[in-house]
Coordinates of C-alpha atoms and ligand atoms in Angstrom, one line a residue:
M1 CA -27.0 12.7 3.5
E2 CA -24.7 15.3 2.4
I3 CA -21.2 15.8 4.5
N4 CA -19.4 19.1 4.0
T5 CA -15.8 17.7 4.8
L6 CA -14.0 21.1 4.4
N7 CA -16.7 22.6 7.2
I8 CA -16.4 20.0 9.3
T9 CA -12.3 19.4 9.5
K10 CA -11.7 23.3 9.9
K11 CA -14.3 23.3 13.0
I12 CA -12.4 20.1 14.4
M13 CA -9.3 21.5 13.8
N14 CA -10.0 25.2 15.6
K15 CA -12.2 23.3 18.4
Y16 CA -9.3 21.0 19.2
N17 CA -6.5 23.3 18.4
I18 CA -5.0 20.6 16.2
K19 CA -1.8 21.4 14.1
A20 CA -1.2 18.9 11.5
N21 CA 1.7 16.6 12.3
K22 CA 4.5 16.7 9.8
K23 CA 6.2 13.9 11.1
L24 CA 2.9 11.6 10.9
G25 CA 2.3 12.1 7.3
Q26 CA -0.9 14.2 8.4
N27 CA -2.4 15.8 5.3
F28 CA -6.2 15.4 5.7
L29 CA -8.5 14.8 2.9
I30 CA -11.1 17.3 2.5
D31 CA -12.5 17.4 -1.2
D32 CA -16.3 15.4 -1.2
N33 CA -15.8 14.4 -4.4
I34 CA -12.9 12.5 -4.2
L35 CA -14.0 10.8 -0.8
K36 CA -16.9 9.6 -2.7
N37 CA -14.5 8.4 -5.5
I38 CA -12.5 6.4 -3.4
I39 CA -15.6 4.7 -1.6
I40 CA -16.8 4.1 -5.6
S41 CA -13.5 2.7 -6.5
S42 CA -13.6 0.4 -3.1
N43 CA -16.6 -1.1 -4.4
I44 CA -17.6 -1.8 -0.8
A45 CA -20.2 -4.1 -0.1
Q46 CA -22.2 -4.2 3.4
N47 CA -20.6 -7.2 4.1
D48 CA -16.9 -6.6 3.3
L49 CA -14.7 -5.8 6.5
V50 CA -13.0 -2.6 5.7
I51 CA -9.4 -1.7 7.5
E52 CA -8.6 1.9 7.1
I53 CA -4.7 3.1 8.3
G54 CA -4.3 6.6 9.7
P55 CA -7.9 7.4 10.0
G56 CA -6.6 11.3 11.2
L57 CA -10.0 13.4 11.7
G58 CA -12.4 10.8 10.5
N59 CA -12.5 12.2 6.9
L60 CA -12.3 9.0 4.8
S61 CA -13.6 7.0 8.1
E62 CA -17.0 8.6 8.0
Y63 CA -17.7 7.6 4.0
I64 CA -16.4 4.3 5.1
L65 CA -18.5 3.8 7.9
N66 CA -21.6 4.6 5.6
N67 CA -21.1 2.0 3.2
V68 CA -19.8 -1.1 5.3
N69 CA -21.4 -2.9 8.3
F70 CA -17.8 -3.2 10.3
A71 CA -14.5 -1.2 9.8
I72 CA -11.3 -1.5 11.8
L73 CA -9.8 2.2 12.2
I74 CA -5.7 2.2 13.2
E75 CA -4.2 5.4 14.1
I76 CA -0.8 6.0 15.6
D77 CA -1.5 9.8 17.2
K78 CA -3.3 9.3 20.3
N79 CA -4.7 13.0 20.0
M80 CA -7.1 11.7 17.4
E81 CA -8.9 9.1 19.7
K82 CA -11.2 11.6 21.3
I83 CA -11.4 13.3 18.1
L84 CA -12.7 10.7 16.4
N85 CA -14.6 8.7 19.0
D86 CA -16.6 12.3 19.2
R87 CA -17.0 12.7 15.4
L88 CA -18.0 9.0 15.2
K89 CA -20.5 9.0 17.8
N90 CA -23.4 8.1 16.1
Y91 CA -21.9 5.3 14.7
N92 CA -21.5 1.9 16.2
N93 CA -19.8 -0.2 13.7
Y94 CA -16.1 0.5 14.1
L95 CA -13.1 -0.6 16.5
L96 CA -10.5 2.1 16.6
L97 CA -7.4 1.2 17.7
N98 CA -4.4 3.6 18.5
D99 CA -1.5 1.7 17.5
D100 CA 1.4 1.5 14.9
I101 CA 0.1 -0.2 11.8
L102 CA 3.8 -1.7 10.9
K103 CA 3.6 -3.4 14.3
I104 CA 0.2 -5.2 14.0
N105 CA -0.5 -8.4 13.2
I106 CA -3.1 -7.7 10.6
D107 CA -4.3 -11.3 10.5
E108 CA -4.4 -11.9 14.1
L109 CA -6.7 -8.8 14.5
I110 CA -9.2 -9.8 11.7
E111 CA -9.1 -13.2 13.4
N112 CA -9.9 -11.5 16.9
I113 CA -12.7 -9.3 14.9
E114 CA -14.5 -12.6 13.6
I115 CA -14.6 -14.0 17.1
K116 CA -16.2 -10.6 18.8
N117 CA -18.6 -10.2 15.5
N118 CA -19.1 -14.0 15.3
K119 CA -18.8 -13.9 11.7
K120 CA -16.1 -14.9 9.0
Y121 CA -15.7 -12.0 6.3
E122 CA -14.7 -13.3 2.8
N123 CA -13.7 -9.7 1.1
I124 CA -11.3 -7.5 3.4
K125 CA -10.6 -4.8 2.2
V126 CA -8.0 -2.0 2.9
V127 CA -9.2 1.7 2.2
A128 CA -6.9 4.5 3.4
N129 CA -5.1 7.7 2.7
L130 CA -1.7 6.8 3.5
P131 CA 0.9 8.4 5.4
Y132 CA 3.6 9.0 2.8
Y133 CA 6.4 8.4 4.7
I134 CA 6.1 4.7 5.3
T135 CA 4.0 3.9 2.0
T136 CA 6.3 1.2 0.9
P137 CA 6.6 -0.8 4.0
I138 CA 2.6 -0.4 4.2
I139 CA 2.3 -1.8 0.9
F140 CA 5.1 -4.7 1.3
K141 CA 3.1 -5.4 5.0
L142 CA -0.3 -5.6 3.4
L143 CA 0.8 -7.5 0.4
Q144 CA 2.9 -10.1 1.7
D145 CA 2.2 -10.2 5.5
S146 CA -1.4 -10.7 5.2
K147 CA -3.0 -13.6 3.8
R148 CA -6.7 -12.0 4.6
I149 CA -6.6 -9.1 2.7
N150 CA -8.2 -9.2 -0.8
E151 CA -8.1 -5.6 -2.1
I152 CA -6.2 -2.5 -1.4
I153 CA -7.5 0.8 -2.2
I154 CA -5.0 3.4 -1.2
M155 CA -4.2 7.0 -1.5
V156 CA -0.1 7.4 -2.8
Q157 CA 2.3 9.9 -4.1
K158 CA 1.7 9.7 -7.9
E159 CA 5.3 9.5 -8.1
V160 CA 5.0 6.1 -6.2
A161 CA 2.0 5.0 -8.3
E162 CA 3.9 5.5 -11.7
R163 CA 6.6 3.4 -10.0
I164 CA 3.8 0.4 -9.2
I165 CA 2.8 0.3 -12.7
A166 CA 6.0 1.0 -14.6
K167 CA 7.1 -0.7 -18.0
P168 CA 10.7 -2.0 -18.1
K169 CA 13.3 0.1 -19.8
S170 CA 11.8 3.3 -17.5
K171 CA 13.5 5.2 -14.9
E172 CA 10.4 4.3 -12.9
Y173 CA 10.6 0.5 -13.1
G174 CA 12.3 -1.3 -10.0
I175 CA 11.9 -3.5 -7.2
L176 CA 8.4 -1.8 -6.1
T177 CA 7.3 -2.6 -9.7
L178 CA 8.5 -6.0 -9.5
M179 CA 7.5 -6.8 -5.8
V180 CA 3.8 -5.6 -6.4
D181 CA 3.6 -7.1 -9.8
Y182 CA 4.4 -10.6 -8.3
L183 CA 1.9 -10.4 -5.8
A184 CA -1.2 -8.2 -7.1
D185 CA -2.9 -6.7 -10.3
A186 CA -2.3 -3.0 -9.9
N187 CA -4.2 0.1 -11.3
I188 CA -4.2 3.9 -11.1
E189 CA -8.0 5.0 -10.5
F190 CA -7.6 8.7 -10.3
I191 CA -4.8 11.8 -9.6
V192 CA -5.9 13.8 -6.9
P193 CA -4.3 17.4 -6.9
N194 CA -2.5 18.8 -3.7
S195 CA -5.5 21.2 -3.5
S196 CA -7.4 18.3 -2.1
F197 CA -5.9 18.1 1.3
I198 CA -5.3 20.4 4.4
P199 CA -2.5 20.9 4.8
A200 CA -1.5 20.7 1.0
P201 CA 1.4 18.3 0.5
D202 CA 4.1 19.0 -1.7
V203 CA 3.5 16.4 -4.4
T204 CA 0.4 15.1 -6.5
S205 CA -1.1 11.9 -5.3
A206 CA -2.9 9.1 -6.9
V207 CA -5.9 6.8 -5.9
I208 CA -4.5 3.2 -6.7
K209 CA -6.1 -0.2 -6.5
L210 CA -3.9 -3.3 -5.3
T211 CA -6.1 -6.7 -6.2
K212 CA -4.3 -9.8 -4.7
N213 CA -3.3 -12.1 -7.7
K214 CA -0.4 -14.4 -7.7
K215 CA 0.1 -14.9 -11.4
Y216 CA 3.7 -16.0 -11.5
K217 CA 4.7 -19.4 -10.7
V218 CA 8.1 -19.6 -9.4
N219 CA 10.1 -22.4 -7.4
S220 CA 11.3 -20.4 -5.0
E221 CA 9.9 -16.9 -3.8
E222 CA 12.8 -16.2 -1.7
I223 CA 15.1 -16.6 -4.2
F224 CA 13.3 -14.7 -6.8
F225 CA 12.8 -11.5 -4.1
K226 CA 16.9 -12.1 -3.9
L227 CA 17.1 -11.6 -7.3
I228 CA 15.3 -8.8 -7.7
H229 CA 16.9 -6.8 -5.2
S230 CA 20.5 -8.2 -6.0
A231 CA 19.8 -7.0 -9.6
F232 CA 18.3 -3.7 -8.9
A233 CA 21.0 -3.1 -6.0
Q234 CA 23.4 -0.9 -8.5
R235 CA 20.8 -0.5 -11.4
R236 CA 23.5 1.8 -13.1
K237 CA 25.3 -1.4 -13.7
K238 CA 25.2 -4.2 -15.9
I239 CA 22.8 -7.1 -14.1
S240 CA 25.8 -9.5 -14.0
N241 CA 28.0 -7.0 -12.3
S242 CA 25.3 -6.0 -9.9
L243 CA 24.5 -9.8 -9.3
E244 CA 28.0 -10.2 -8.7
S245 CA 28.8 -7.5 -6.0
T246 CA 26.0 -8.2 -4.3
N247 CA 27.0 -12.0 -3.9
F248 CA 23.9 -13.5 -5.3
M249 CA 23.2 -16.8 -4.5
N250 CA 27.2 -16.8 -3.2
M251 CA 27.6 -17.7 -7.6
N252 CA 30.8 -16.1 -8.5
K253 CA 31.2 -14.5 -12.1
K254 CA 31.2 -17.4 -14.4
E255 CA 28.2 -19.1 -12.7
I256 CA 26.3 -15.8 -13.1
E257 CA 27.2 -15.3 -16.7
E258 CA 26.3 -19.0 -17.6
L259 CA 23.0 -18.4 -15.8
L260 CA 22.3 -15.6 -17.4
I261 CA 23.5 -16.8 -20.8
K262 CA 21.3 -20.0 -20.1
N263 CA 18.0 -17.4 -19.9
N264 CA 18.7 -15.8 -23.1
V265 CA 19.8 -12.5 -21.1
N266 CA 22.3 -10.5 -22.4
L267 CA 25.4 -9.8 -20.5
N268 CA 25.7 -6.4 -21.3
A269 CA 21.9 -6.3 -20.2
R270 CA 21.0 -3.6 -17.2
A271 CA 18.0 -5.0 -14.7
E272 CA 15.6 -2.4 -15.9
E273 CA 15.8 -3.8 -19.3
I274 CA 14.4 -7.0 -17.9
D275 CA 10.8 -7.8 -17.6
I276 CA 9.2 -10.1 -14.9
N277 CA 8.8 -12.9 -17.1
K278 CA 12.7 -13.6 -17.6
Y279 CA 13.0 -12.8 -13.8
V280 CA 10.8 -16.0 -12.9
E281 CA 12.3 -18.2 -15.8
I282 CA 15.8 -17.2 -14.1
V283 CA 14.9 -18.3 -10.9
N284 CA 12.8 -21.7 -12.0
S285 CA 16.3 -22.5 -14.0
I286 CA 18.2 -22.3 -10.7
Ligands
SAM1 N1 -7.4 9.2 6.4 C1 -7.3 10.7 7.0 C2 -7.9 11.8 5.7 O1 -8.0 11.5 4.7 O2 -7.9 12.9 6.0 C3 -5.9 11.5 7.5 C4 -4.8 10.7 6.2 S1 -3.2 11.3 6.9 C5 -2.5 11.3 4.9 C6 -2.5 9.8 7.2 C7 -2.6 9.5 9.0 O3 -2.1 8.1 9.1 C8 -2.5 10.5 9.9 O4 -3.7 10.6 10.5 C9 -1.3 9.7 10.7 O5 -1.6 10.2 12.1 C10 -1.6 8.7 10.5 N2 -0.7 7.8 10.8 C11 0.6 7.9 10.7 N3 1.6 7.0 10.8 C12 1.1 5.6 11.0 C13 1.5 4.5 11.6 N4 2.6 4.1 11.3 N5 0.0 3.8 11.7 C14 -0.9 4.2 11.7 N6 -1.4 5.4 11.6 C15 -0.2 6.1 11.3

């Protein structure tokens, strides 16, 4: 069945007198080709469990629910509850939660759904057009806090997508690049113009796919995370100075320099010139 999302969106916005809430990052996706491509990129099988963050008016939800046996929709805006239940009245394969994604214990929620549905889910995917004001905390939460989610297919600002896949020695390369690389494989699936949304955001967007994969072996994750945060705290400075001024591991200047020399890092190098393998080596030499 062909869906005309632009028409449906206009009708719903008229009927319920909806004005997109800017503070909540509401930009509704109205381009059916993009919606279809998100579903193709997520490669959902009927038996997967899908979690959608911010279903809004249900534009992406409808595509998701046509392709999976069960989905959890988490929406912070209480006004959307009636609209969504109305729009999705022909579907009985979803649970709608009026909640803040950043406050939910996701793995506990998944476990409750498994008990309710009497089914253990192997593949758990997040498919979402994210509210951009909290993109990074959401990505970290999904990658770090949940042991159950395997794959994340999300719409983000193009600029964030570029930071995620950045290479050393570029201005985009930083904490987000290293954190995501440490926890997952990342790919930009396709670029989305701002004309695909109502209202149109100021920025171009991109759909990215993050597949959980811890491919680097560090002796201590805690030290790895500390190291990259300290190294990039003052990215214009030499890494030795940045580590010193952020009091990395309570080391003094001499100890920091010894650590860097031991790992063949030039004392004049800046954090953005160092690749992830070197950060891993440094951690494992402590
Ligand atoms: N999925 C819809 C679409 O594609 O048309 C709407 C996407 S819109 C970019 C982001 C949605 O996330 C909005 O509906 C907004 O209300 C919701 N949202 C914002 N902050 C949220 C939060 N902390 N937790 C859950 N949903 C949130």
